[in-house]
mmCIF file of C-alpha atoms in Angstrom:
data_model
loop_
_atom_site.group_PDB
_atom_site.id
_atom_site.type_symbol
_atom_site.label_atom_id
_atom_site.label_comp_id
_atom_site.label_asym_id
_atom_site.label_seq_id
_atom_site.Cartn_x
_atom_site.Cartn_y
_atom_site.Cartn_z
ATOM 1 C CA MET A 1 24.444 -9.228 -6.537
ATOM 2 C CA SER A 2 22.451 -9.473 -9.672
ATOM 3 C CA ALA A 3 22.254 -6.233 -11.505
ATOM 4 C CA GLY A 4 18.791 -6.750 -12.752
ATOM 5 C CA CYS A 5 17.763 -4.106 -10.300
ATOM 6 C CA ARG A 6 19.760 -1.371 -11.973
ATOM 7 C CA PRO A 7 20.059 2.193 -10.762
ATOM 8 C CA PHE A 8 20.944 4.667 -13.498
ATOM 9 C CA ALA A 9 22.914 7.883 -13.262
ATOM 10 C CA GLY A 10 25.835 9.872 -14.533
ATOM 11 C CA GLY A 11 28.636 7.452 -15.318
ATOM 12 C CA THR A 12 27.010 5.920 -18.396
ATOM 13 C CA GLY A 13 25.755 6.862 -21.842
ATOM 14 C CA ASP A 14 26.548 10.366 -23.062
ATOM 15 C CA SER A 15 27.495 11.606 -19.602
ATOM 16 C CA SER A 16 31.008 11.226 -18.212
ATOM 17 C CA ASN A 17 31.654 7.497 -17.974
ATOM 18 C CA THR A 18 33.156 5.633 -15.073
ATOM 19 C CA THR A 19 35.072 2.375 -15.421
ATOM 20 C CA CYS A 20 36.424 -0.491 -13.362
ATOM 21 C CA ASN A 21 38.926 -1.280 -16.148
ATOM 22 C CA GLY A 22 38.414 -5.037 -16.055
ATOM 23 C CA GLY A 23 37.978 -5.235 -12.299
ATOM 24 C CA LEU A 24 34.419 -6.505 -12.611
ATOM 25 C CA ASP A 25 35.690 -9.708 -14.226
ATOM 26 C CA ILE A 26 38.014 -10.661 -11.382
ATOM 27 C CA GLY A 27 36.959 -14.037 -10.010
ATOM 28 C CA SER A 28 34.163 -14.435 -12.548
ATOM 29 C CA THR A 29 35.101 -18.061 -13.250
ATOM 30 C CA LEU A 30 35.144 -19.111 -9.587
ATOM 31 C CA ASP A 31 32.309 -21.416 -8.541
ATOM 32 C CA TYR A 32 30.432 -20.081 -5.505
ATOM 33 C CA ARG A 33 29.324 -23.601 -4.588
ATOM 34 C CA ASP A 34 32.916 -24.676 -4.042
ATOM 35 C CA ARG A 35 33.200 -24.101 -0.299
ATOM 36 C CA SER A 36 36.798 -25.190 0.080
ATOM 37 C CA GLN A 37 38.775 -22.686 2.115
ATOM 38 C CA GLY A 38 41.052 -21.875 -0.796
ATOM 39 C CA ASN A 39 38.163 -21.041 -3.098
ATOM 40 C CA LEU A 40 36.375 -19.040 -0.398
ATOM 41 C CA ASN A 41 39.525 -16.978 0.089
ATOM 42 C CA LEU A 42 39.744 -16.358 -3.653
ATOM 43 C CA LEU A 43 36.106 -15.249 -3.816
ATOM 44 C CA ILE A 44 36.498 -12.794 -0.937
ATOM 45 C CA ASN A 45 39.822 -11.460 -2.194
ATOM 46 C CA SER A 46 38.394 -11.091 -5.719
ATOM 47 C CA ALA A 47 35.621 -8.863 -4.383
ATOM 48 C CA LYS A 48 38.199 -6.741 -2.575
ATOM 49 C CA LEU A 49 40.216 -6.387 -5.764
ATOM 50 C CA THR A 50 37.067 -5.425 -7.671
ATOM 51 C CA ALA A 51 36.494 -2.598 -5.204
ATOM 52 C CA GLN A 52 40.110 -1.449 -5.564
ATOM 53 C CA TYR A 53 39.941 -1.503 -9.355
ATOM 54 C CA CYS A 54 36.659 0.412 -9.475
ATOM 55 C CA GLN A 55 37.829 3.098 -7.082
ATOM 56 C CA GLN A 56 41.285 3.405 -8.608
ATOM 57 C CA PHE A 57 40.009 3.774 -12.163
ATOM 58 C CA GLY A 58 36.896 5.698 -11.153
ATOM 59 C CA GLY A 59 39.255 8.460 -10.061
ATOM 60 C CA GLU A 60 37.994 11.741 -8.641
ATOM 61 C CA PHE A 61 34.686 11.306 -10.457
ATOM 62 C CA GLY A 62 33.861 7.956 -8.828
ATOM 63 C CA PRO A 63 32.609 9.193 -5.409
ATOM 64 C CA PHE A 64 30.075 11.443 -7.124
ATOM 65 C CA VAL A 65 28.382 8.569 -8.943
ATOM 66 C CA ASN A 66 25.591 8.237 -6.411
ATOM 67 C CA THR A 67 21.869 8.743 -6.018
ATOM 68 C CA GLU A 68 22.097 12.166 -4.375
ATOM 69 C CA GLN A 69 23.999 13.657 -7.295
ATOM 70 C CA THR A 70 21.682 11.961 -9.777
ATOM 71 C CA VAL A 71 18.446 13.336 -8.337
ATOM 72 C CA LYS A 72 20.021 16.815 -8.282
ATOM 73 C CA ASP A 73 20.927 16.397 -11.959
ATOM 74 C CA LEU A 74 17.357 15.348 -12.715
ATOM 75 C CA ASP A 75 15.969 18.366 -10.946
ATOM 76 C CA LEU A 76 18.312 20.575 -12.952
ATOM 77 C CA LEU A 77 16.864 19.034 -16.119
ATOM 78 C CA ARG A 78 13.365 19.747 -14.806
ATOM 79 C CA ALA A 79 14.259 23.391 -14.290
ATOM 80 C CA LEU A 80 15.884 23.706 -17.708
ATOM 81 C CA LEU A 81 12.715 22.306 -19.277
ATOM 82 C CA GLY A 82 10.641 24.867 -17.435
ATOM 83 C CA ARG A 83 8.518 22.285 -15.633
ATOM 84 C CA ASP A 84 7.075 23.028 -12.214
ATOM 85 C CA LYS A 85 6.569 19.347 -11.418
ATOM 86 C CA ILE A 86 7.462 16.063 -13.045
ATOM 87 C CA ASN A 87 5.603 12.790 -13.463
ATOM 88 C CA TRP A 88 7.527 9.559 -13.094
ATOM 89 C CA VAL A 89 7.361 5.923 -14.157
ATOM 90 C CA GLY A 90 10.364 4.153 -12.659
ATOM 91 C CA TYR A 91 11.218 0.479 -12.938
ATOM 92 C CA SER A 92 13.507 -1.516 -10.643
ATOM 93 C CA GLY A 93 16.419 0.791 -9.729
ATOM 94 C CA GLY A 94 14.192 3.582 -10.986
ATOM 95 C CA THR A 95 11.978 3.013 -7.930
ATOM 96 C CA TRP A 96 14.935 3.750 -5.648
ATOM 97 C CA LEU A 97 15.769 6.826 -7.687
ATOM 98 C CA GLY A 98 12.143 7.978 -7.794
ATOM 99 C CA ALA A 99 11.698 7.598 -4.046
ATOM 100 C CA TYR A 100 14.851 9.625 -3.420
ATOM 101 C CA TYR A 101 13.920 12.320 -5.926
ATOM 102 C CA ALA A 102 10.582 12.663 -4.141
ATOM 103 C CA THR A 103 12.381 12.872 -0.797
ATOM 104 C CA TYR A 104 14.826 15.555 -1.933
ATOM 105 C CA PHE A 105 12.292 17.564 -3.942
ATOM 106 C CA PRO A 106 8.828 16.904 -2.481
ATOM 107 C CA ASN A 107 7.329 20.064 -3.992
ATOM 108 C CA ARG A 108 8.239 18.877 -7.492
ATOM 109 C CA VAL A 109 6.411 15.548 -7.291
ATOM 110 C CA GLY A 110 3.569 15.037 -9.750
ATOM 111 C CA ARG A 111 2.201 11.548 -10.373
ATOM 112 C CA PHE A 112 4.772 8.913 -9.494
ATOM 113 C CA VAL A 113 4.538 5.220 -10.405
ATOM 114 C CA LEU A 114 7.145 2.878 -8.924
ATOM 115 C CA ASP A 115 7.159 -0.504 -10.666
ATOM 116 C CA SER A 116 9.084 -3.606 -9.467
ATOM 117 C CA ASN A 117 10.275 -2.025 -6.279
ATOM 118 C CA THR A 118 13.523 -2.126 -4.399
ATOM 119 C CA ASN A 119 13.110 -1.663 -0.679
ATOM 120 C CA PHE A 120 14.082 1.983 -0.930
ATOM 121 C CA THR A 121 13.307 2.599 2.753
ATOM 122 C CA THR A 122 16.400 0.666 3.858
ATOM 123 C CA ASP A 123 19.968 0.354 2.557
ATOM 124 C CA TRP A 124 21.120 -1.398 -0.613
ATOM 125 C CA GLN A 125 22.514 -4.360 1.311
ATOM 126 C CA ASP A 126 19.195 -5.193 2.963
ATOM 127 C CA SER A 127 17.325 -4.578 -0.274
ATOM 128 C CA PHE A 128 19.510 -7.002 -2.221
ATOM 129 C CA ALA A 129 19.292 -9.605 0.530
ATOM 130 C CA TRP A 130 15.887 -10.629 -0.853
ATOM 131 C CA GLN A 131 17.259 -11.630 -4.270
ATOM 132 C CA PRO A 132 18.255 -15.245 -3.510
ATOM 133 C CA LEU A 133 14.679 -15.937 -2.418
ATOM 134 C CA GLY A 134 13.240 -14.115 -5.425
ATOM 135 C CA PHE A 135 15.275 -15.866 -8.103
ATOM 136 C CA GLN A 136 14.903 -19.292 -6.488
ATOM 137 C CA ARG A 137 11.126 -18.896 -6.230
ATOM 138 C CA ARG A 138 10.810 -17.731 -9.830
ATOM 139 C CA PHE A 139 12.950 -20.635 -11.102
ATOM 140 C CA GLN A 140 11.223 -23.326 -9.030
ATOM 141 C CA GLU A 141 7.622 -22.134 -8.935
ATOM 142 C CA ASP A 142 7.312 -20.635 -12.414
ATOM 143 C CA PHE A 143 9.913 -21.962 -14.853
ATOM 144 C CA GLN A 144 10.259 -25.574 -13.702
ATOM 145 C CA PRO A 145 6.513 -26.402 -13.671
ATOM 146 C CA TRP A 146 6.174 -24.589 -17.005
ATOM 147 C CA ALA A 147 9.001 -26.604 -18.574
ATOM 148 C CA ALA A 148 7.490 -29.821 -17.200
ATOM 149 C CA LYS A 149 4.101 -28.909 -18.659
ATOM 150 C CA TYR A 150 5.743 -28.716 -22.081
ATOM 151 C CA ASP A 151 7.986 -31.756 -21.693
ATOM 152 C CA SER A 152 6.835 -33.020 -25.095
ATOM 153 C CA THR A 153 8.447 -29.905 -26.599
ATOM 154 C CA PHE A 154 11.615 -29.492 -24.517
ATOM 155 C CA HIS A 155 12.218 -32.958 -22.991
ATOM 156 C CA LEU A 156 13.602 -31.557 -19.743
ATOM 157 C CA GLY A 157 11.460 -33.662 -17.430
ATOM 158 C CA ALA A 158 7.784 -34.395 -16.901
ATOM 159 C CA THR A 159 7.692 -32.900 -13.391
ATOM 160 C CA ALA A 160 9.143 -29.792 -11.803
ATOM 161 C CA ALA A 161 11.350 -31.991 -9.637
ATOM 162 C CA ALA A 162 12.691 -33.747 -12.739
ATOM 163 C CA VAL A 163 13.499 -30.405 -14.385
ATOM 164 C CA ASN A 164 15.359 -29.309 -11.280
ATOM 165 C CA GLN A 165 17.283 -32.587 -11.214
ATOM 166 C CA MET A 166 18.245 -32.072 -14.855
ATOM 167 C CA TYR A 167 19.572 -28.600 -13.979
ATOM 168 C CA GLU A 168 21.595 -29.870 -11.031
ATOM 169 C CA GLN A 169 23.074 -32.707 -13.081
ATOM 170 C CA LEU A 170 23.929 -30.392 -15.976
ATOM 171 C CA ARG A 171 25.507 -27.884 -13.618
ATOM 172 C CA ALA A 172 27.631 -30.589 -12.004
ATOM 173 C CA LYS A 173 28.850 -31.711 -15.432
ATOM 174 C CA MET A 174 29.723 -28.140 -16.410
ATOM 175 C CA ALA A 175 31.561 -27.609 -13.122
ATOM 176 C CA ALA A 176 33.555 -30.823 -13.552
ATOM 177 C CA ALA A 177 34.314 -30.365 -17.261
ATOM 178 C CA PRO A 178 33.468 -26.838 -18.448
ATOM 179 C CA PRO A 179 32.487 -26.909 -22.130
ATOM 180 C CA VAL A 180 34.119 -24.662 -24.700
ATOM 181 C CA ILE A 181 31.759 -22.564 -26.830
ATOM 182 C CA GLY A 182 33.286 -20.415 -29.539
ATOM 183 C CA GLY A 183 36.712 -20.715 -27.951
ATOM 184 C CA THR A 184 35.506 -19.611 -24.487
ATOM 185 C CA THR A 185 35.177 -21.910 -21.479
ATOM 186 C CA TYR A 186 31.933 -21.891 -19.468
ATOM 187 C CA ASN A 187 31.447 -23.403 -16.040
ATOM 188 C CA GLY A 188 28.477 -23.906 -13.736
ATOM 189 C CA VAL A 189 28.372 -20.222 -12.837
ATOM 190 C CA ALA A 190 27.697 -19.408 -16.500
ATOM 191 C CA LEU A 191 24.687 -21.731 -16.387
ATOM 192 C CA ASP A 192 23.379 -20.014 -13.262
ATOM 193 C CA ASN A 193 23.854 -16.620 -14.931
ATOM 194 C CA MET A 194 21.943 -17.781 -17.986
ATOM 195 C CA ILE A 195 19.040 -18.891 -15.784
ATOM 196 C CA VAL A 196 19.040 -15.658 -13.795
ATOM 197 C CA GLY A 197 18.928 -13.604 -16.983
ATOM 198 C CA ALA A 198 15.959 -15.591 -18.262
ATOM 199 C CA MET A 199 13.965 -15.186 -15.054
ATOM 200 C CA TYR A 200 13.343 -11.482 -15.639
ATOM 201 C CA SER A 201 10.703 -12.137 -18.307
ATOM 202 C CA SER A 202 8.628 -15.195 -19.143
ATOM 203 C CA ARG A 203 9.285 -14.389 -22.806
ATOM 204 C CA ASN A 204 12.754 -15.860 -22.208
ATOM 205 C CA PHE A 205 11.493 -19.208 -20.919
ATOM 206 C CA SER A 206 11.423 -20.920 -24.330
ATOM 207 C CA VAL A 207 14.984 -19.855 -25.138
ATOM 208 C CA LEU A 208 16.188 -21.037 -21.731
ATOM 209 C CA ALA A 209 14.497 -24.408 -22.162
ATOM 210 C CA GLN A 210 16.042 -24.848 -25.613
ATOM 211 C CA ASN A 211 19.451 -23.898 -24.286
ATOM 212 C CA PHE A 212 19.402 -26.565 -21.613
ATOM 213 C CA ALA A 213 19.278 -29.103 -24.436
ATOM 214 C CA VAL A 214 22.028 -27.240 -26.285
ATOM 215 C CA LEU A 215 24.292 -27.332 -23.241
ATOM 216 C CA GLU A 216 23.592 -31.021 -22.689
ATOM 217 C CA SER A 217 24.822 -31.564 -26.239
ATOM 218 C CA VAL A 218 27.932 -29.485 -25.583
ATOM 219 C CA VAL A 219 28.756 -31.276 -22.357
ATOM 220 C CA GLY A 220 28.187 -34.599 -24.061
ATOM 221 C CA GLY A 221 30.447 -33.673 -26.983
ATOM 222 C CA GLY A 222 27.680 -33.854 -29.571
ATOM 223 C CA ALA A 223 27.468 -32.370 -33.023
ATOM 224 C CA PHE A 224 26.668 -28.897 -31.708
ATOM 225 C CA ALA A 225 29.922 -28.779 -29.777
ATOM 226 C CA ALA A 226 31.876 -29.875 -32.841
ATOM 227 C CA HIS A 227 30.438 -27.211 -35.133
ATOM 228 C CA THR A 228 30.102 -24.187 -32.881
ATOM 229 C CA THR A 229 32.607 -21.528 -33.903
ATOM 230 C CA ARG A 230 30.910 -18.300 -32.837
ATOM 231 C CA SER A 231 31.736 -16.983 -29.363
ATOM 232 C CA LEU A 232 29.322 -15.462 -26.881
ATOM 233 C CA GLN A 233 28.864 -11.719 -26.968
ATOM 234 C CA PRO A 234 30.340 -9.580 -24.173
ATOM 235 C CA ILE A 235 28.097 -9.587 -21.130
ATOM 236 C CA SER A 236 27.648 -5.849 -20.677
ATOM 237 C CA ALA A 237 29.300 -2.523 -21.234
ATOM 238 C CA ASP A 238 31.799 -1.709 -18.500
ATOM 239 C CA ALA A 239 30.427 1.788 -17.899
ATOM 240 C CA PHE A 240 26.971 0.481 -17.078
ATOM 241 C CA LEU A 241 28.090 -2.094 -14.522
ATOM 242 C CA SER A 242 30.757 0.217 -13.133
ATOM 243 C CA THR A 243 28.052 2.804 -12.504
ATOM 244 C CA PHE A 244 25.852 0.126 -10.934
ATOM 245 C CA THR A 245 28.631 -0.883 -8.556
ATOM 246 C CA SER A 246 29.545 2.689 -7.676
ATOM 247 C CA ILE A 247 25.985 3.629 -6.777
ATOM 248 C CA LEU A 248 25.496 0.591 -4.567
ATOM 249 C CA CYS A 249 28.751 1.145 -2.742
ATOM 250 C CA ASN A 250 28.614 4.945 -2.505
ATOM 251 C CA ASP A 251 24.976 5.359 -1.468
ATOM 252 C CA THR A 252 24.646 3.399 1.765
ATOM 253 C CA ALA A 253 27.009 1.685 4.182
ATOM 254 C CA TRP A 254 27.556 -2.086 4.040
ATOM 255 C CA HIS A 255 28.377 -4.283 7.005
ATOM 256 C CA GLY A 256 30.039 -7.641 7.545
ATOM 257 C CA ASP A 257 33.424 -9.360 7.496
ATOM 258 C CA LYS A 258 35.073 -12.471 6.088
ATOM 259 C CA GLN A 259 33.491 -14.859 8.557
ATOM 260 C CA SER A 260 29.997 -13.403 8.215
ATOM 261 C CA LEU A 261 30.280 -13.558 4.415
ATOM 262 C CA ILE A 262 31.196 -17.241 4.527
ATOM 263 C CA ARG A 263 28.520 -18.066 7.098
ATOM 264 C CA ASP A 264 25.664 -16.065 5.609
ATOM 265 C CA SER A 265 26.318 -17.043 1.986
ATOM 266 C CA GLY A 266 26.500 -20.703 3.001
ATOM 267 C CA GLN A 267 23.150 -20.490 4.771
ATOM 268 C CA SER A 268 21.589 -18.616 1.858
ATOM 269 C CA GLY A 269 22.983 -21.108 -0.655
ATOM 270 C CA LYS A 270 21.484 -24.085 1.150
ATOM 271 C CA LYS A 271 18.046 -22.445 1.008
ATOM 272 C CA TYR A 272 18.343 -20.774 -2.408
ATOM 273 C CA PRO A 273 21.076 -22.567 -4.376
ATOM 274 C CA LEU A 274 20.593 -20.706 -7.660
ATOM 275 C CA ILE A 275 22.321 -17.522 -6.440
ATOM 276 C CA GLY A 276 22.397 -17.800 -2.651
ATOM 277 C CA TYR A 277 26.044 -18.882 -2.505
ATOM 278 C CA SER A 278 27.064 -15.937 -4.685
ATOM 279 C CA THR A 279 26.246 -13.486 -1.893
ATOM 280 C CA ILE A 280 29.772 -14.088 -0.615
ATOM 281 C CA SER A 281 30.940 -11.644 -3.299
ATOM 282 C CA GLN A 282 30.462 -8.160 -1.844
ATOM 283 C CA PRO A 283 32.920 -5.522 -3.126
ATOM 284 C CA CYS A 284 31.036 -2.806 -1.233
ATOM 285 C CA LEU A 285 32.344 -4.154 2.076
ATOM 286 C CA SER A 286 35.844 -2.937 1.280
ATOM 287 C CA TRP A 287 34.749 0.240 -0.510
ATOM 288 C CA HIS A 288 35.982 3.580 0.799
ATOM 289 C CA ARG A 289 32.688 5.459 0.856
ATOM 290 C CA PRO A 290 32.414 9.222 0.472
ATOM 291 C CA SER A 291 31.027 11.207 3.386
ATOM 292 C CA LEU A 292 27.444 10.827 2.175
ATOM 293 C CA ARG A 293 24.361 10.770 4.405
ATOM 294 C CA MET A 294 21.146 10.625 2.435
ATOM 295 C CA PRO A 295 17.733 10.996 4.120
ATOM 296 C CA THR A 296 15.733 7.766 4.190
ATOM 297 C CA PRO A 297 12.582 8.022 2.064
ATOM 298 C CA ASP A 298 9.454 7.862 4.239
ATOM 299 C CA GLY A 299 6.787 9.411 1.989
ATOM 300 C CA ARG A 300 5.737 12.060 4.487
ATOM 301 C CA GLY A 301 4.304 15.198 2.953
ATOM 302 C CA LEU A 302 4.113 13.660 -0.520
ATOM 303 C CA PRO A 303 1.073 13.203 -2.741
ATOM 304 C CA PRO A 304 -0.105 9.590 -3.245
ATOM 305 C CA ILE A 305 2.438 7.383 -5.007
ATOM 306 C CA LEU A 306 1.442 4.174 -6.815
ATOM 307 C CA MET A 307 3.621 1.074 -6.341
ATOM 308 C CA VAL A 308 3.197 -1.901 -8.710
ATOM 309 C CA GLN A 309 4.612 -5.313 -7.782
ATOM 310 C CA ASP A 310 4.500 -8.901 -9.048
ATOM 311 C CA THR A 311 4.405 -11.542 -6.310
ATOM 312 C CA HIS A 312 7.070 -13.628 -8.087
ATOM 313 C CA ASP A 313 9.425 -10.822 -9.160
ATOM 314 C CA PRO A 314 12.932 -12.349 -9.008
ATOM 315 C CA ALA A 315 15.156 -9.268 -8.869
ATOM 316 C CA THR A 316 13.083 -7.081 -6.533
ATOM 317 C CA PRO A 317 11.091 -9.636 -4.539
ATOM 318 C CA TYR A 318 7.605 -8.931 -3.240
ATOM 319 C CA GLU A 319 8.618 -9.113 0.417
ATOM 320 C CA GLY A 320 10.973 -6.162 0.088
ATOM 321 C CA ALA A 321 8.366 -4.134 -1.795
ATOM 322 C CA VAL A 322 5.809 -4.752 0.963
ATOM 323 C CA LEU A 323 8.287 -3.469 3.556
ATOM 324 C CA ALA A 324 8.905 -0.357 1.469
ATOM 325 C CA HIS A 325 5.162 0.209 1.063
ATOM 326 C CA LYS A 326 4.539 -0.049 4.799
ATOM 327 C CA ALA A 327 7.335 2.416 5.582
ATOM 328 C CA PHE A 328 6.426 4.884 2.815
ATOM 329 C CA ALA A 329 3.465 7.064 3.760
ATOM 330 C CA ASN A 330 0.743 7.789 1.199
ATOM 331 C CA SER A 331 1.756 4.917 -1.076
ATOM 332 C CA ARG A 332 -0.761 2.587 -2.696
ATOM 333 C CA LEU A 333 0.373 -0.955 -3.500
ATOM 334 C CA LEU A 334 -1.011 -2.701 -6.589
ATOM 335 C CA THR A 335 -0.172 -6.392 -6.141
ATOM 336 C CA VAL A 336 -0.103 -8.613 -9.223
ATOM 337 C CA GLN A 337 -0.832 -12.141 -8.057
ATOM 338 C CA GLY A 338 0.950 -15.127 -9.563
ATOM 339 C CA GLN A 339 3.029 -13.145 -12.050
ATOM 340 C CA GLY A 340 6.817 -12.857 -12.044
ATOM 341 C CA ASP A 341 8.112 -10.587 -14.789
ATOM 342 C CA HIS A 342 10.453 -7.826 -13.626
ATOM 343 C CA GLY A 343 8.754 -4.703 -14.944
ATOM 344 C CA VAL A 344 4.966 -4.942 -15.128
ATOM 345 C CA TYR A 345 3.282 -1.853 -16.571
ATOM 346 C CA ALA A 346 3.173 -1.658 -20.382
ATOM 347 C CA SER A 347 5.395 -4.717 -20.729
ATOM 348 C CA THR A 348 3.430 -7.826 -19.716
ATOM 349 C CA GLY A 349 0.077 -7.279 -21.437
ATOM 350 C CA ASN A 350 -1.740 -7.124 -18.114
ATOM 351 C CA THR A 351 -4.713 -4.867 -18.897
ATOM 352 C CA CYS A 352 -5.726 -4.599 -15.248
ATOM 353 C CA VAL A 353 -2.325 -3.137 -14.373
ATOM 354 C CA ASP A 354 -2.116 -0.964 -17.479
ATOM 355 C CA ASN A 355 -5.569 0.523 -16.922
ATOM 356 C CA THR A 356 -4.891 1.249 -13.237
ATOM 357 C CA VAL A 357 -1.538 2.907 -13.946
ATOM 358 C CA GLU A 358 -2.840 4.977 -16.860
ATOM 359 C CA SER A 359 -5.893 6.119 -14.940
ATOM 360 C CA PHE A 360 -3.537 7.305 -12.216
ATOM 361 C CA ILE A 361 -0.787 8.940 -14.255
ATOM 362 C CA VAL A 362 -2.967 10.353 -17.062
ATOM 363 C CA ASP A 363 -6.236 11.161 -15.308
ATOM 364 C CA GLY A 364 -5.075 11.481 -11.707
ATOM 365 C CA VAL A 365 -7.355 8.709 -10.413
ATOM 366 C CA VAL A 366 -5.786 7.610 -7.125
ATOM 367 C CA PRO A 367 -6.703 4.106 -5.943
ATOM 368 C CA PRO A 368 -8.498 4.606 -2.610
ATOM 369 C CA ARG A 369 -6.655 1.680 -1.077
ATOM 370 C CA ASP A 370 -4.239 -1.132 -1.897
ATOM 371 C CA SER A 371 -5.547 -3.343 -4.675
ATOM 372 C CA THR A 372 -4.846 -6.547 -6.598
ATOM 373 C CA CYS A 373 -4.697 -7.661 -10.222
ATOM 374 C CA ALA A 374 -4.545 -11.250 -11.418
ATOM 375 C CA GLY A 375 -1.357 -12.173 -13.246
ATOM 376 C CA VAL A 376 -1.322 -13.064 -16.924
ATOM 377 C CA PRO A 377 -0.663 -16.725 -17.814
ATOM 378 C CA LEU A 378 2.801 -17.880 -18.769
ATOM 379 C CA PRO A 379 3.301 -18.034 -22.542
ATOM 380 C CA VAL A 380 2.717 -21.124 -24.628
ATOM 381 C CA PRO A 381 5.995 -22.052 -26.318
ATOM 382 C CA ALA A 382 6.208 -21.898 -30.072
ATOM 383 C CA GLN A 383 6.685 -25.255 -31.765
ATOM 384 C CA ALA A 384 10.078 -24.377 -33.176
ATOM 385 C CA ALA A 385 11.540 -26.296 -36.070
ATOM 386 C CA PRO A 386 14.989 -27.840 -35.551
ATOM 387 C CA VAL A 387 17.639 -25.144 -35.650
ATOM 388 C CA SER A 388 21.229 -25.180 -36.754
ATOM 389 C CA ALA A 389 24.225 -25.078 -34.437
ATOM 390 C CA VAL A 390 24.784 -21.403 -35.190
ATOM 391 C CA ASP A 391 21.129 -20.615 -34.427
ATOM 392 C CA LYS A 392 21.421 -22.435 -31.131
ATOM 393 C CA ALA A 393 24.563 -20.507 -30.272
ATOM 394 C CA ALA A 394 22.728 -17.260 -30.983
ATOM 395 C CA ALA A 395 19.876 -18.342 -28.727
ATOM 396 C CA TYR A 396 22.329 -19.123 -25.950
ATOM 397 C CA ARG A 397 23.926 -15.710 -26.362
ATOM 398 C CA ALA A 398 20.523 -14.060 -26.151
ATOM 399 C CA ALA A 399 19.803 -15.671 -22.784
ATOM 400 C CA ALA A 400 23.257 -15.159 -21.336
ATOM 401 C CA GLY A 401 24.064 -11.789 -22.844
ATOM 402 C CA SER A 402 21.938 -9.641 -20.534
ATOM 403 C CA LEU A 403 23.696 -10.843 -17.416
ATOM 404 C CA PRO A 404 26.343 -9.022 -15.464
ATOM 405 C CA SER A 405 28.900 -10.664 -13.252
ATOM 406 C CA SER A 406 27.614 -11.383 -9.770
ATOM 407 C CA ASN A 407 30.372 -9.167 -8.392
#
């Protein structure tokens, strides 16, 4: 699972923190594309160990890191602030949280905007099942044609197919002979993670394109590899990803077994190779859930809620958002055609979206029906001057550093 769709709750920040004490890193160097029985066993057993680590070190607090407790905490904050109702702009996991807050406290709902939507009308497992499609589509239909358009700048290939071939060849090289950067070894999974992290925003496309060339140099043993001494930064704080894992596993039940994991991840990988194979890693399947039964959000009895969704969103794909919209009464869906950034309002420069959202949340203007905005164009890359090895290492860290483990 990619954690780009991130719920937030107690367990992080200044609240009591939860931890998996290193358990999130178990199996992180295993290549999901290696479908040998031994590697498949390691991947499945690693996910089981991750679950054991998280629950062991989460202690008595761990079972309470869930959406139900979080929305109750938020309503306590509302009461302490003396507010009768609250307004809401929630992105990604914040759409799940917003939908559940509205379900638990319908009389406290003001103007709610849900942007880059999970399918909050089903369980986490079904919601995340759309991610392989979303990331593959974003990579193939947005990044690869964009990189080909600017082949004179990045030299990755003059067609989208050529860019994809370059990626596959580079990944195979990294899998066969993982390069060492700053004393740390990186395999093909690290390349996939770097790509996934860049797909969230088109502002990352230039860095990703530059880093493909950097990695080619590393794999080829060029000057960059010889002079790189700085290591990559840690991927993410443990508390944040531990909270992410706890919420997913505590909130809703997961289903499947060893054979279904192997079968389904293999089928997904053939269709969506970027992250499809990684769906074999599911720690929630062996999680001992608390006795928690949350009501499924359906929107009944709520005031109108505005949903905003890019058609090429990688982390919370459009198809899942449409299902949530159809099952959530009184919602209005604002579709942004041909755009793929994860998080739309006030972050992509789309004035059509910004005006619609602000008219709704500031002035209370409810769209009478579902509507559409055109997406903004992908950015033109800056003509960067040649950079030093250290600068290239920093750029690589910037693209890779936002990514969690797929566990």
